[in-house]
CSV table of C-alpha atoms and ligand atoms in Angstrom, one decimal:
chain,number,residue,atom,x,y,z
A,13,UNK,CA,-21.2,-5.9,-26.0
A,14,UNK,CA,-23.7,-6.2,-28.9
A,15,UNK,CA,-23.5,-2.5,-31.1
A,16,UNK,CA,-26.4,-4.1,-33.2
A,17,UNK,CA,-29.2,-3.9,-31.0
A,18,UNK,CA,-30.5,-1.4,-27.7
A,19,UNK,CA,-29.5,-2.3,-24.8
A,20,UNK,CA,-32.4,-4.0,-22.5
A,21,UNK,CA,-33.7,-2.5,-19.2
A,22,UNK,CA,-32.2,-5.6,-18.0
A,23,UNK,CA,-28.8,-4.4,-18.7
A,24,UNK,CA,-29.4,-1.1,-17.2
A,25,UNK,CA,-30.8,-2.0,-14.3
A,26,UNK,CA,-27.6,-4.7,-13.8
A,27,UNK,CA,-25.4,-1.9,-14.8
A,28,UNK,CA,-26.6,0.7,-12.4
A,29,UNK,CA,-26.6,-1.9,-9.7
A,30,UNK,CA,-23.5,-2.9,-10.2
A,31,UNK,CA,-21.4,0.9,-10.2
A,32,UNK,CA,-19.4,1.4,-7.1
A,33,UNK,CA,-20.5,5.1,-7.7
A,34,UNK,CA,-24.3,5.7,-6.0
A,35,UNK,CA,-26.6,7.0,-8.4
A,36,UNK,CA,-30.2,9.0,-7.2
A,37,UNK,CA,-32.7,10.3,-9.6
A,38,UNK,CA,-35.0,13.2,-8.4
A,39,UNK,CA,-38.6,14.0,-9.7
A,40,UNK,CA,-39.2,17.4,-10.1
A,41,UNK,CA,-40.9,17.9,-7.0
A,42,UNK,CA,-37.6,16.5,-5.5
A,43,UNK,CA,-39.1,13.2,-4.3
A,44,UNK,CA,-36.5,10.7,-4.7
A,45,UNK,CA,-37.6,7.9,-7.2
A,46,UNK,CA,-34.7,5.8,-8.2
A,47,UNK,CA,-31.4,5.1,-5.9
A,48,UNK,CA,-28.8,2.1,-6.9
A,49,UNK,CA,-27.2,-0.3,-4.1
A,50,UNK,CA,-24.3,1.6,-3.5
A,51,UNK,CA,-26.1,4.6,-2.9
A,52,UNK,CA,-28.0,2.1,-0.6
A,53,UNK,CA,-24.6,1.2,1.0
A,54,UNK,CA,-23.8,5.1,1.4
A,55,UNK,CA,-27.0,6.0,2.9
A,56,UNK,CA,-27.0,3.2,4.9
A,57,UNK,CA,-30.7,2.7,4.7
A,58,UNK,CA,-32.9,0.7,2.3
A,59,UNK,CA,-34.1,1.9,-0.8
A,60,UNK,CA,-37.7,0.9,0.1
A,61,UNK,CA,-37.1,3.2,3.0
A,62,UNK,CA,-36.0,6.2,0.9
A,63,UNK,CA,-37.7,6.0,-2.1
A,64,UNK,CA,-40.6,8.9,-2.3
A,65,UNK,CA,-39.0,10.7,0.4
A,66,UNK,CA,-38.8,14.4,-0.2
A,67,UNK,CA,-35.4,15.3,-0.7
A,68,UNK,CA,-35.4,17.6,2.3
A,69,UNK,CA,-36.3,14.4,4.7
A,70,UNK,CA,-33.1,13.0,3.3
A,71,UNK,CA,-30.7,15.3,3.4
A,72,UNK,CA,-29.7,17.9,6.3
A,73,UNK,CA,-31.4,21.6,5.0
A,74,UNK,CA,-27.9,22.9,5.0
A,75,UNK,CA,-26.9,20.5,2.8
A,76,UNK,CA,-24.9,22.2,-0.1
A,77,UNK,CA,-26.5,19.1,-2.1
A,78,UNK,CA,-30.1,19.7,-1.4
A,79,UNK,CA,-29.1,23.8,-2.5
A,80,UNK,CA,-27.8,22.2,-5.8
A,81,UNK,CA,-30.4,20.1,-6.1
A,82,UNK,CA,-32.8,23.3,-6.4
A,83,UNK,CA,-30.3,25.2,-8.5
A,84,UNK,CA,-30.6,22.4,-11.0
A,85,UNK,CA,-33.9,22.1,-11.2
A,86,UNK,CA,-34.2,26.0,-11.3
A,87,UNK,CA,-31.2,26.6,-14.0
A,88,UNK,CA,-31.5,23.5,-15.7
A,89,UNK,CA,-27.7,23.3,-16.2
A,90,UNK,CA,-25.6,20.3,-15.0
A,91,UNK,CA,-23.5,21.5,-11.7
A,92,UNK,CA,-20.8,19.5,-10.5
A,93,UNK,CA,-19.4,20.3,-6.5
A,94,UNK,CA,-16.2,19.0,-5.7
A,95,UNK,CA,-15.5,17.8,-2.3
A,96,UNK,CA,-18.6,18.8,-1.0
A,97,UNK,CA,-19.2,17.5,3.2
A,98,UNK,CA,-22.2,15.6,3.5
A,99,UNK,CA,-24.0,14.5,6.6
A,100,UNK,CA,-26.1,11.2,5.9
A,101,UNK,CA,-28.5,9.8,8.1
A,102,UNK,CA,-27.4,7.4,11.0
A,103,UNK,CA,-24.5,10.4,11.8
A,104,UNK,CA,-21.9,9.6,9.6
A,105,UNK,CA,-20.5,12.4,7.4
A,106,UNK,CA,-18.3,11.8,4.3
A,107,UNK,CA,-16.5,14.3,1.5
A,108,UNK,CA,-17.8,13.6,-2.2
A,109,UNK,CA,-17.9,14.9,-5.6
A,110,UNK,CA,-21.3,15.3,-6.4
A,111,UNK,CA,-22.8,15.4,-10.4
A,112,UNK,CA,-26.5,16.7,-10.6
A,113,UNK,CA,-28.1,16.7,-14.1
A,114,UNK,CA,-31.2,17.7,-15.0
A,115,UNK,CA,-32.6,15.0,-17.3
A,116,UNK,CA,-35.6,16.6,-18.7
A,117,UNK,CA,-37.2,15.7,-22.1
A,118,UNK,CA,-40.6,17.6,-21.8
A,119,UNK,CA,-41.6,20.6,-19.3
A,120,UNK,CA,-43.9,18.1,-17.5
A,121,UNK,CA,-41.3,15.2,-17.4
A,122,UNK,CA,-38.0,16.6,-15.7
A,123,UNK,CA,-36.1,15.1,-13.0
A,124,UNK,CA,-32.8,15.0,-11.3
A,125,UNK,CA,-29.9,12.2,-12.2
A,126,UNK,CA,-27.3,12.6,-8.9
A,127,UNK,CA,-24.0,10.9,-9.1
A,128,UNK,CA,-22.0,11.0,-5.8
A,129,UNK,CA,-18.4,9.8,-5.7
A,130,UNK,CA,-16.9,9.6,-2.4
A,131,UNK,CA,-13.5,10.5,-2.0
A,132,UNK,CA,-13.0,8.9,0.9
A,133,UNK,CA,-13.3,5.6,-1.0
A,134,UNK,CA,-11.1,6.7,-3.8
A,135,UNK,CA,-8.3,7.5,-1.1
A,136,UNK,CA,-9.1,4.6,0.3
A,137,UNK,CA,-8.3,2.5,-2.9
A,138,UNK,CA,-4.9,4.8,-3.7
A,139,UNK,CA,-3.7,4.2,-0.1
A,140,UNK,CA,-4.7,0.3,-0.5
A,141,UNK,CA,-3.0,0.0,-4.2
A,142,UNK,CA,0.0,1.5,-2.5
A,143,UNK,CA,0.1,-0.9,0.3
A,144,UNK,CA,0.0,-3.8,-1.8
A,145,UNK,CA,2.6,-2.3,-4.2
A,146,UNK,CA,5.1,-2.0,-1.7
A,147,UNK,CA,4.3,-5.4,-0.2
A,148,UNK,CA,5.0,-7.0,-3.6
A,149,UNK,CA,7.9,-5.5,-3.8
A,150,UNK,CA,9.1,-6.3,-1.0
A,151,UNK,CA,8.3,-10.0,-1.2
A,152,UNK,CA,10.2,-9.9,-4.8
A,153,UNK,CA,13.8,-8.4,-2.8
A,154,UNK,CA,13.1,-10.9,-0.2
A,155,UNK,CA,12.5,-13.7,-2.3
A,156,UNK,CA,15.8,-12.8,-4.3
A,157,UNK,CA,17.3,-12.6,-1.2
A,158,UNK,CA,16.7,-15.3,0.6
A,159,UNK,CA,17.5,-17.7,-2.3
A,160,UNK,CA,21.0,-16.6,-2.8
A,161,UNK,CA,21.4,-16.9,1.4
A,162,UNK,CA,19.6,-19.7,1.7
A,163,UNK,CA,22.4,-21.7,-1.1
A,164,UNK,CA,25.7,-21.0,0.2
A,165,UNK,CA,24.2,-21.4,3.8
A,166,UNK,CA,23.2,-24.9,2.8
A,167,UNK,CA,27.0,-25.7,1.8
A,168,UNK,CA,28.0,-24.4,5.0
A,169,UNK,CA,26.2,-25.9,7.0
A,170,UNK,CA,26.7,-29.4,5.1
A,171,UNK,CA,30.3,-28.6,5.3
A,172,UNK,CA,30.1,-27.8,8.7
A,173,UNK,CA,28.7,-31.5,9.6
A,174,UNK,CA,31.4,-33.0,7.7
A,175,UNK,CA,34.1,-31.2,9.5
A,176,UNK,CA,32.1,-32.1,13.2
A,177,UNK,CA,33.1,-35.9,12.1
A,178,UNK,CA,36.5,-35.2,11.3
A,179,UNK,CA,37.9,-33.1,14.1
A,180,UNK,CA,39.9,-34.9,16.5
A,181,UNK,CA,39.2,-33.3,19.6
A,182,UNK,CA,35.5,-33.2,21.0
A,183,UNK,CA,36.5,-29.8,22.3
A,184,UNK,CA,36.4,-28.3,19.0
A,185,UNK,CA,33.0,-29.5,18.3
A,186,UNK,CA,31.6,-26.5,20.1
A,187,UNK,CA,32.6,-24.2,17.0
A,188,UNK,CA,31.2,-26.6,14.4
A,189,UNK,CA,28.0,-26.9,16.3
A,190,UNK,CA,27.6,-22.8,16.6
A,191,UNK,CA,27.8,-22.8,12.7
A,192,UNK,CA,25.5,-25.1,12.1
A,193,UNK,CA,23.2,-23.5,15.5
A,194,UNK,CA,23.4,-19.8,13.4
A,195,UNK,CA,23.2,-21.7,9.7
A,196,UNK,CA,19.7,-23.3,11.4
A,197,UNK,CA,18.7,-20.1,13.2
A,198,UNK,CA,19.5,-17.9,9.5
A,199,UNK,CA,17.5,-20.1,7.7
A,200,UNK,CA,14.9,-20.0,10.1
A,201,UNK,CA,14.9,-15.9,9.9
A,202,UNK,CA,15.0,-16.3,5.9
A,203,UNK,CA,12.1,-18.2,5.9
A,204,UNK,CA,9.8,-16.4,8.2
A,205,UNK,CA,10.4,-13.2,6.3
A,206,UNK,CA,9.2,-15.2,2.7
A,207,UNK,CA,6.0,-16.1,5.1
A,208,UNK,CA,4.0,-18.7,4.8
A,209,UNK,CA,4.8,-21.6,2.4
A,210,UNK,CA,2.3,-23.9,2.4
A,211,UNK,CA,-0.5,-24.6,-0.3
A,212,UNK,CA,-4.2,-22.8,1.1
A,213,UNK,CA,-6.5,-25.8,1.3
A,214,UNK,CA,-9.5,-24.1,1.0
A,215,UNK,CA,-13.4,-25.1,2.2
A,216,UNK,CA,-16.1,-23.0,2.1
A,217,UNK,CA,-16.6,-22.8,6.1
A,218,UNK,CA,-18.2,-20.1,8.6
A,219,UNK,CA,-16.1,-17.3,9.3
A,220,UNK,CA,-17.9,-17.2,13.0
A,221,UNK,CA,-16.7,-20.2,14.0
A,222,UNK,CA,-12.6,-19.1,13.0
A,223,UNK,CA,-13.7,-15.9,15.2
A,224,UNK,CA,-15.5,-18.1,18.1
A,225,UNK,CA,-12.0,-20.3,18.1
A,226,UNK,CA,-9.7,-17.7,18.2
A,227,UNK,CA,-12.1,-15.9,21.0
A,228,UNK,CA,-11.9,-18.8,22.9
A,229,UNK,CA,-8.1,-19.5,22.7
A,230,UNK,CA,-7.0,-15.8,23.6
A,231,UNK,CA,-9.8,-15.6,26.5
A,232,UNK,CA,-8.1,-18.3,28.3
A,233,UNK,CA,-4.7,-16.8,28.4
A,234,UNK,CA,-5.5,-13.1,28.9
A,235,UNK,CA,-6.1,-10.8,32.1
A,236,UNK,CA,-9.9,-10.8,33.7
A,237,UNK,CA,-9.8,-7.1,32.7
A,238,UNK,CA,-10.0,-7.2,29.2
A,239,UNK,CA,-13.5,-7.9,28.3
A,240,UNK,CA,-14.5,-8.9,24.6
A,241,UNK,CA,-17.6,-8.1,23.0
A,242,UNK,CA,-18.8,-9.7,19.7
A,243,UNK,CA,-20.9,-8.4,16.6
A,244,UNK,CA,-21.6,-10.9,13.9
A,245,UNK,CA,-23.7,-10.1,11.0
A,246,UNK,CA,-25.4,-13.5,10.7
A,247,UNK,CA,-26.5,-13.7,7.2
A,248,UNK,CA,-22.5,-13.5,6.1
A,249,UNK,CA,-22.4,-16.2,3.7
A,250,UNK,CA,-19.6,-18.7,4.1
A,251,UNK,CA,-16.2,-18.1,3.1
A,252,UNK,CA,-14.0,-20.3,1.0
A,253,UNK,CA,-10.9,-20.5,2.9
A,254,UNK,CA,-8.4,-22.8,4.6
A,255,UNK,CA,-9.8,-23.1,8.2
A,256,UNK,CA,-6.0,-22.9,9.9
A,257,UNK,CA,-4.9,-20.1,7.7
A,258,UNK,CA,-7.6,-18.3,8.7
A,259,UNK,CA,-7.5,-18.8,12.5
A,260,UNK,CA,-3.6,-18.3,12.6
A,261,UNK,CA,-4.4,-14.5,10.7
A,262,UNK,CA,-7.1,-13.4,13.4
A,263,UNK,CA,-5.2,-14.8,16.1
A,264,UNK,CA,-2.2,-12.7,15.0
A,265,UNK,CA,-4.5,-9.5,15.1
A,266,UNK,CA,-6.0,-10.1,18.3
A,267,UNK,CA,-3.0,-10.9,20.2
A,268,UNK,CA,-1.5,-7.5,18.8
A,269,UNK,CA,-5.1,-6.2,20.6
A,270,UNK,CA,-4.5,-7.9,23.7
A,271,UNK,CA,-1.3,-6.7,24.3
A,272,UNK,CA,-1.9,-3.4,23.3
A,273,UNK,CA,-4.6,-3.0,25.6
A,274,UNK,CA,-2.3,-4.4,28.7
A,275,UNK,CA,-4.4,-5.3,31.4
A,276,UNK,CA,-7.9,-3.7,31.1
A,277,UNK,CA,-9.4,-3.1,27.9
A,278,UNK,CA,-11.9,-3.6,25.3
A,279,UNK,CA,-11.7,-5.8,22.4
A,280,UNK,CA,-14.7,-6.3,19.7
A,281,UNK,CA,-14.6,-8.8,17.0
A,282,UNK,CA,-17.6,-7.2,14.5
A,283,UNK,CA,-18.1,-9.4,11.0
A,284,UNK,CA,-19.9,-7.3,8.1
A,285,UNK,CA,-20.6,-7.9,4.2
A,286,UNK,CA,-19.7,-5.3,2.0
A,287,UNK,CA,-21.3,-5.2,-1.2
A,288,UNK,CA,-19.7,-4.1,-4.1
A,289,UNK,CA,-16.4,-3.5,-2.2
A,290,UNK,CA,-12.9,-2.9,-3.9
A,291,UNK,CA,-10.4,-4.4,-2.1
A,292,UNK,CA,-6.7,-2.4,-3.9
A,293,UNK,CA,-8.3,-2.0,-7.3
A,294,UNK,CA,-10.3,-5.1,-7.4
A,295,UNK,CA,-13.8,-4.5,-7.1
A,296,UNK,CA,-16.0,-7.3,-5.7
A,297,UNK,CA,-19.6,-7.8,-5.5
A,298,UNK,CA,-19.5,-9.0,-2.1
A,299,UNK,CA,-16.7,-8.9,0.7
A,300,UNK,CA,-16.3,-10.6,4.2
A,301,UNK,CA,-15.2,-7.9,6.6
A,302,UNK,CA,-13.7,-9.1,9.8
A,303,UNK,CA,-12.3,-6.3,12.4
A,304,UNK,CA,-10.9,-6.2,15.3
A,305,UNK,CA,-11.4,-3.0,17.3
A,306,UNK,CA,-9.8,-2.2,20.5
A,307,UNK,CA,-9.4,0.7,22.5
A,308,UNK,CA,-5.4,0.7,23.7
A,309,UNK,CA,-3.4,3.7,22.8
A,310,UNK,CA,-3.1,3.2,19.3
A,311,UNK,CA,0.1,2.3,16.9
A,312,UNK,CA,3.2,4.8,17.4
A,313,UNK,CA,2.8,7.3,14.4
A,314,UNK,CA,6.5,6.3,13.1
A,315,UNK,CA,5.6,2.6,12.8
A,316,UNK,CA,2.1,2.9,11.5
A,317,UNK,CA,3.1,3.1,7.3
A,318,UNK,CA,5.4,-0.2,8.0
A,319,UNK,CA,3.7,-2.3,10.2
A,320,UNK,CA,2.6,-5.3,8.1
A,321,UNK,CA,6.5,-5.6,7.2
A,322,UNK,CA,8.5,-8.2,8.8
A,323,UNK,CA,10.2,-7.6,11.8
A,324,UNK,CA,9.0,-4.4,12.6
A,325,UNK,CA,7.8,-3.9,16.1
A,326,UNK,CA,7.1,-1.4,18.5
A,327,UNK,CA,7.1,-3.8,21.5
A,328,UNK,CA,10.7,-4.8,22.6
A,329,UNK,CA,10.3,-8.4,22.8
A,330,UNK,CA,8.6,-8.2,19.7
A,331,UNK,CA,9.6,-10.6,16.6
A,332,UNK,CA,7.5,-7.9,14.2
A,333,UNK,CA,6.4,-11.1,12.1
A,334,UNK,CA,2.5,-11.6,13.6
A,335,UNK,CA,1.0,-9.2,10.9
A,336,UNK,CA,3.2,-10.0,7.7
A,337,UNK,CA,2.7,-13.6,8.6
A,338,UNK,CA,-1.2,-12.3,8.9
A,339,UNK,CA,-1.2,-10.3,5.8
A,340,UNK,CA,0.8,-12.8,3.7
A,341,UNK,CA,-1.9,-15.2,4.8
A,342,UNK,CA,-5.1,-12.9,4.0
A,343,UNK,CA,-3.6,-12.3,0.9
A,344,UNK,CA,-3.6,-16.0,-0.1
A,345,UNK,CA,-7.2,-15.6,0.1
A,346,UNK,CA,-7.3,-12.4,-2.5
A,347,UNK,CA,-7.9,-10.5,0.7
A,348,UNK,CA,-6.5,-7.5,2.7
A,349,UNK,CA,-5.8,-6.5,6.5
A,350,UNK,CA,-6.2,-2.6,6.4
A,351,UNK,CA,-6.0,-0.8,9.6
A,352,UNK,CA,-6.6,2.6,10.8
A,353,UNK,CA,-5.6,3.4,14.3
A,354,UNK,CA,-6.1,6.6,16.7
A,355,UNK,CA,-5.3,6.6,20.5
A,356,UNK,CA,-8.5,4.8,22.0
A,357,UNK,CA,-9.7,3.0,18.6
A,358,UNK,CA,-7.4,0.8,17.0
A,359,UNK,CA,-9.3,-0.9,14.3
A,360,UNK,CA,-7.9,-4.2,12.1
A,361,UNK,CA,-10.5,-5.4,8.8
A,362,UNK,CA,-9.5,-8.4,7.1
A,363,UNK,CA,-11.2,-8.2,3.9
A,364,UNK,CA,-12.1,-11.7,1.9
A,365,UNK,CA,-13.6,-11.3,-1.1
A,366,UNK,CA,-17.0,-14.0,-1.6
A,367,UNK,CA,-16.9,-15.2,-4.8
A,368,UNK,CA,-20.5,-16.4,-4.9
A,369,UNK,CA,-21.1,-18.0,-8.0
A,370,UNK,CA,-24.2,-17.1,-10.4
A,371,UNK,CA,-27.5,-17.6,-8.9
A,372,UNK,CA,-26.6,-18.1,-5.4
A,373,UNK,CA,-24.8,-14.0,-5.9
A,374,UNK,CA,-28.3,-12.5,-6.9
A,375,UNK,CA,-29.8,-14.3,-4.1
A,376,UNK,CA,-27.4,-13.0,-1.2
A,377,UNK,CA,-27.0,-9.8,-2.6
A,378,UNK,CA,-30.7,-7.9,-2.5
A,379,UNK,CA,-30.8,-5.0,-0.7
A,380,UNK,CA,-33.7,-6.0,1.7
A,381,UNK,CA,-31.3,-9.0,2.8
A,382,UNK,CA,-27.6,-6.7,3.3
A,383,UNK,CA,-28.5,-3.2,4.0
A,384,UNK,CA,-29.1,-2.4,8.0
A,385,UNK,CA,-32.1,-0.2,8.0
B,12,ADP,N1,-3.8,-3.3,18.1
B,12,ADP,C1,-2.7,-2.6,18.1
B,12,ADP,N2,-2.5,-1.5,18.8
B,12,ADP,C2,-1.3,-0.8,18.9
B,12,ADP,N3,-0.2,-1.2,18.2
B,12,ADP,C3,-0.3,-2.3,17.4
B,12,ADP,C4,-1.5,-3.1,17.3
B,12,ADP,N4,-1.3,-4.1,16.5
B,12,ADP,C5,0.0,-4.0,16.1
B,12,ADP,N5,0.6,-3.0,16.7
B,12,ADP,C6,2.0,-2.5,16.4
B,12,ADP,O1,2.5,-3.2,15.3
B,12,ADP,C7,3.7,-3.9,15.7
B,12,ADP,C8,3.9,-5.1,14.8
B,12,ADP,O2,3.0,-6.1,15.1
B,12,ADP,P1,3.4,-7.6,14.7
B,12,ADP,O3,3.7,-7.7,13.3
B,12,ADP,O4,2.3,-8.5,15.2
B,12,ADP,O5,4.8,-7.9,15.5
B,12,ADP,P2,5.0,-8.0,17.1
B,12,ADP,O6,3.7,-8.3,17.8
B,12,ADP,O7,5.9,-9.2,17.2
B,12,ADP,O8,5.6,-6.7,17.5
B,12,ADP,C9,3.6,-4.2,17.1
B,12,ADP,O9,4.8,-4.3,17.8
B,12,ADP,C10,2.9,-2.9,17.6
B,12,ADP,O10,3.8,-1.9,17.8
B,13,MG,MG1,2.2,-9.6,17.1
């Protein structure tokens, strides 16, 4: 940063727009006069639809923010609540820390600087950097692993042929072809538990068209009774990704739906852009949220920490490879599957990060154009 000169409004307003924290300022008759896009996000509504709103419009009258609100404007001290429950329009309730800070200069000018800091999202981002942790470390035992089996099980099963040509009975063929069936069938294990090998090639393509494909593909071979239901957000910009890739990681996640559900159920494939999103510790300005939400009995507790390792299953003719294959794919494309699952809502995101370049990021990202209001 430049230390010689101020700072431009410029910069303040790209650095308030840009927290991941939302930010509110307060006149002091508690009309709300300033609110960054992830306070937007949090609300849910768009600032043109907030701003001047009295603070008791905004907030429930129990809120223990609106009551700290008035005690800060009253006391004039700073007050910081820790995990305070808030209730936000459109039903939704969340736990925060909330900062208020009276910010005034003269009697006549004071006003109210809120901070709120969701806690949801910051457990959010521990449980994700954890997730990935293990999954790295993982990969790094299995790719260890699988390069001193794979070796010697190359020279055995090369040694193996050569011994098939010498024998002298045909007979005793049968145990030279079972070492080279199990050599194969190792090798085959090995590699589906490194996942995926080949190179992503990536094109920037429409993520609704991977969904529509995949739709189409598992509608054909599934029971009448299970009824899918779509809800796109159209103005999702296109995603730079490798079209198969893609297709082979949602079709992963909706066949787990499909048979979870059994016969009758509901699946819904719902697409969403998440602005300043972190996705583990990496914050990005704008994600691609795919999930896939269905309402079977949910994952069994015991598996639910482990199941985007490979070859863990709950179903017994189960390979337990569909979601590390899934995952390992996702994260190819810097993304993430999370899941969260109760009996009756079962609920899969795969998270891509859209790396809009310059211009084209300003454009795509203005609050009129993302936030539902
Ligand atoms: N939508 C879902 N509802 C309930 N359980 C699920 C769902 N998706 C995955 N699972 C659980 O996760 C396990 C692992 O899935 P996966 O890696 O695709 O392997 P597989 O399908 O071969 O068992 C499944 O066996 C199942 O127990
Ligand atoms: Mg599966």
């Amino acid at each position: 940063m430049n230390t010689d000169s101020k700072p431009t409004a410029g910069l303040h307003q790209r650095i308030l727009d840009n927290l991941s924290h939302a930010v509110l300022m307060f006149d002091a008759a508690l009309r709300l006069v300033f609110i960054n896009p992830a306070g937007e996000m949090l609300f849910a509504v768009s600032a043109s639809r907030l701003l001047g709103l009295p603070a008791k419009d905004i907030l429930p009258a129990d809120s223990p923010l609106l009551a700290a609100l008035r005690r800060g404007l009253r006391d004039g001290h700073p007050i910081t609540e820790h995990e305070v429950q808030l209730s936000l329009p459109g039903q939704h309730k969340l736990t925060a820390d909330c900062t208020v800070t009276p910010l005034s200069t003269r009697p006549d000018d004071s006003g109210l600087l809120v901070e709120l800091r969701p806690l949801d999202h910051q457990r959010r981002v521990a449980r994700e950097e954890q997730q990935i942790a293990r999954q790295q470390t993982f990969r790094t035992l299995v790719r260890g692993l699988a390069h001193e089996i794979k070796n010697p099980l190359g020279g055995l099963r090369g040694a193996a042929q050569l011994l098939e040509r010498e024998l002298p009975a045909a007979g005793l063929k049968e145990y030279t072809a079972i070492i080279i069936g199990e050599a194969d069938r190792l090798r085959n294990l090995v590699d589906h538990l490194l996942g995926p090998n080949t190179i992503a090639r990536k094109e920037s393509l429409n993520i609704h068209r991977v969904l529509e494909h995949v739709r189409q593909l598992v509608q054909a071979e599934v029971p009448h009774g299970i009824r899918f239901h779509t809800d796109y957000d159209p103005s999702i910009p296109h995603v730079t990704g490798d079209r198969d890739q893609l297709i082979q990681a949602v079709l992963n996640v909706v066949r787990n739906a499909v048979q979870a559900v059994g016969n009758e159920g509901e699946i819904t494939l719902r697409t969403r852009a998440r602005r300043q999103f972190t996705i583990g510790s990496r914050q990005h300005r704008l994600v691609c949220q795919v999930c896939v939400i269905d309402n079977g009995p949910g994952i069994p507790e015991e598996l639910v920490e482990n199941i985007f390792f490979p070859m863990v299953s709950g179903r017994a003719d189960g390979t337990g490879l569909g979601l590390s294959i899934a995952q390992s794919l996702i994260n190819q494309h810097d993304g993430l599957i999370t899941c969260k699952s109760r009996p009756g809502h079962t609920q899969f995101c795969l998270l891509l990060p859209l790396e809009t370049g310059g211009a084209s990021t300003e454009k795509t990202t203005t609050s009129e154009e993302r936030i539902p209001t």
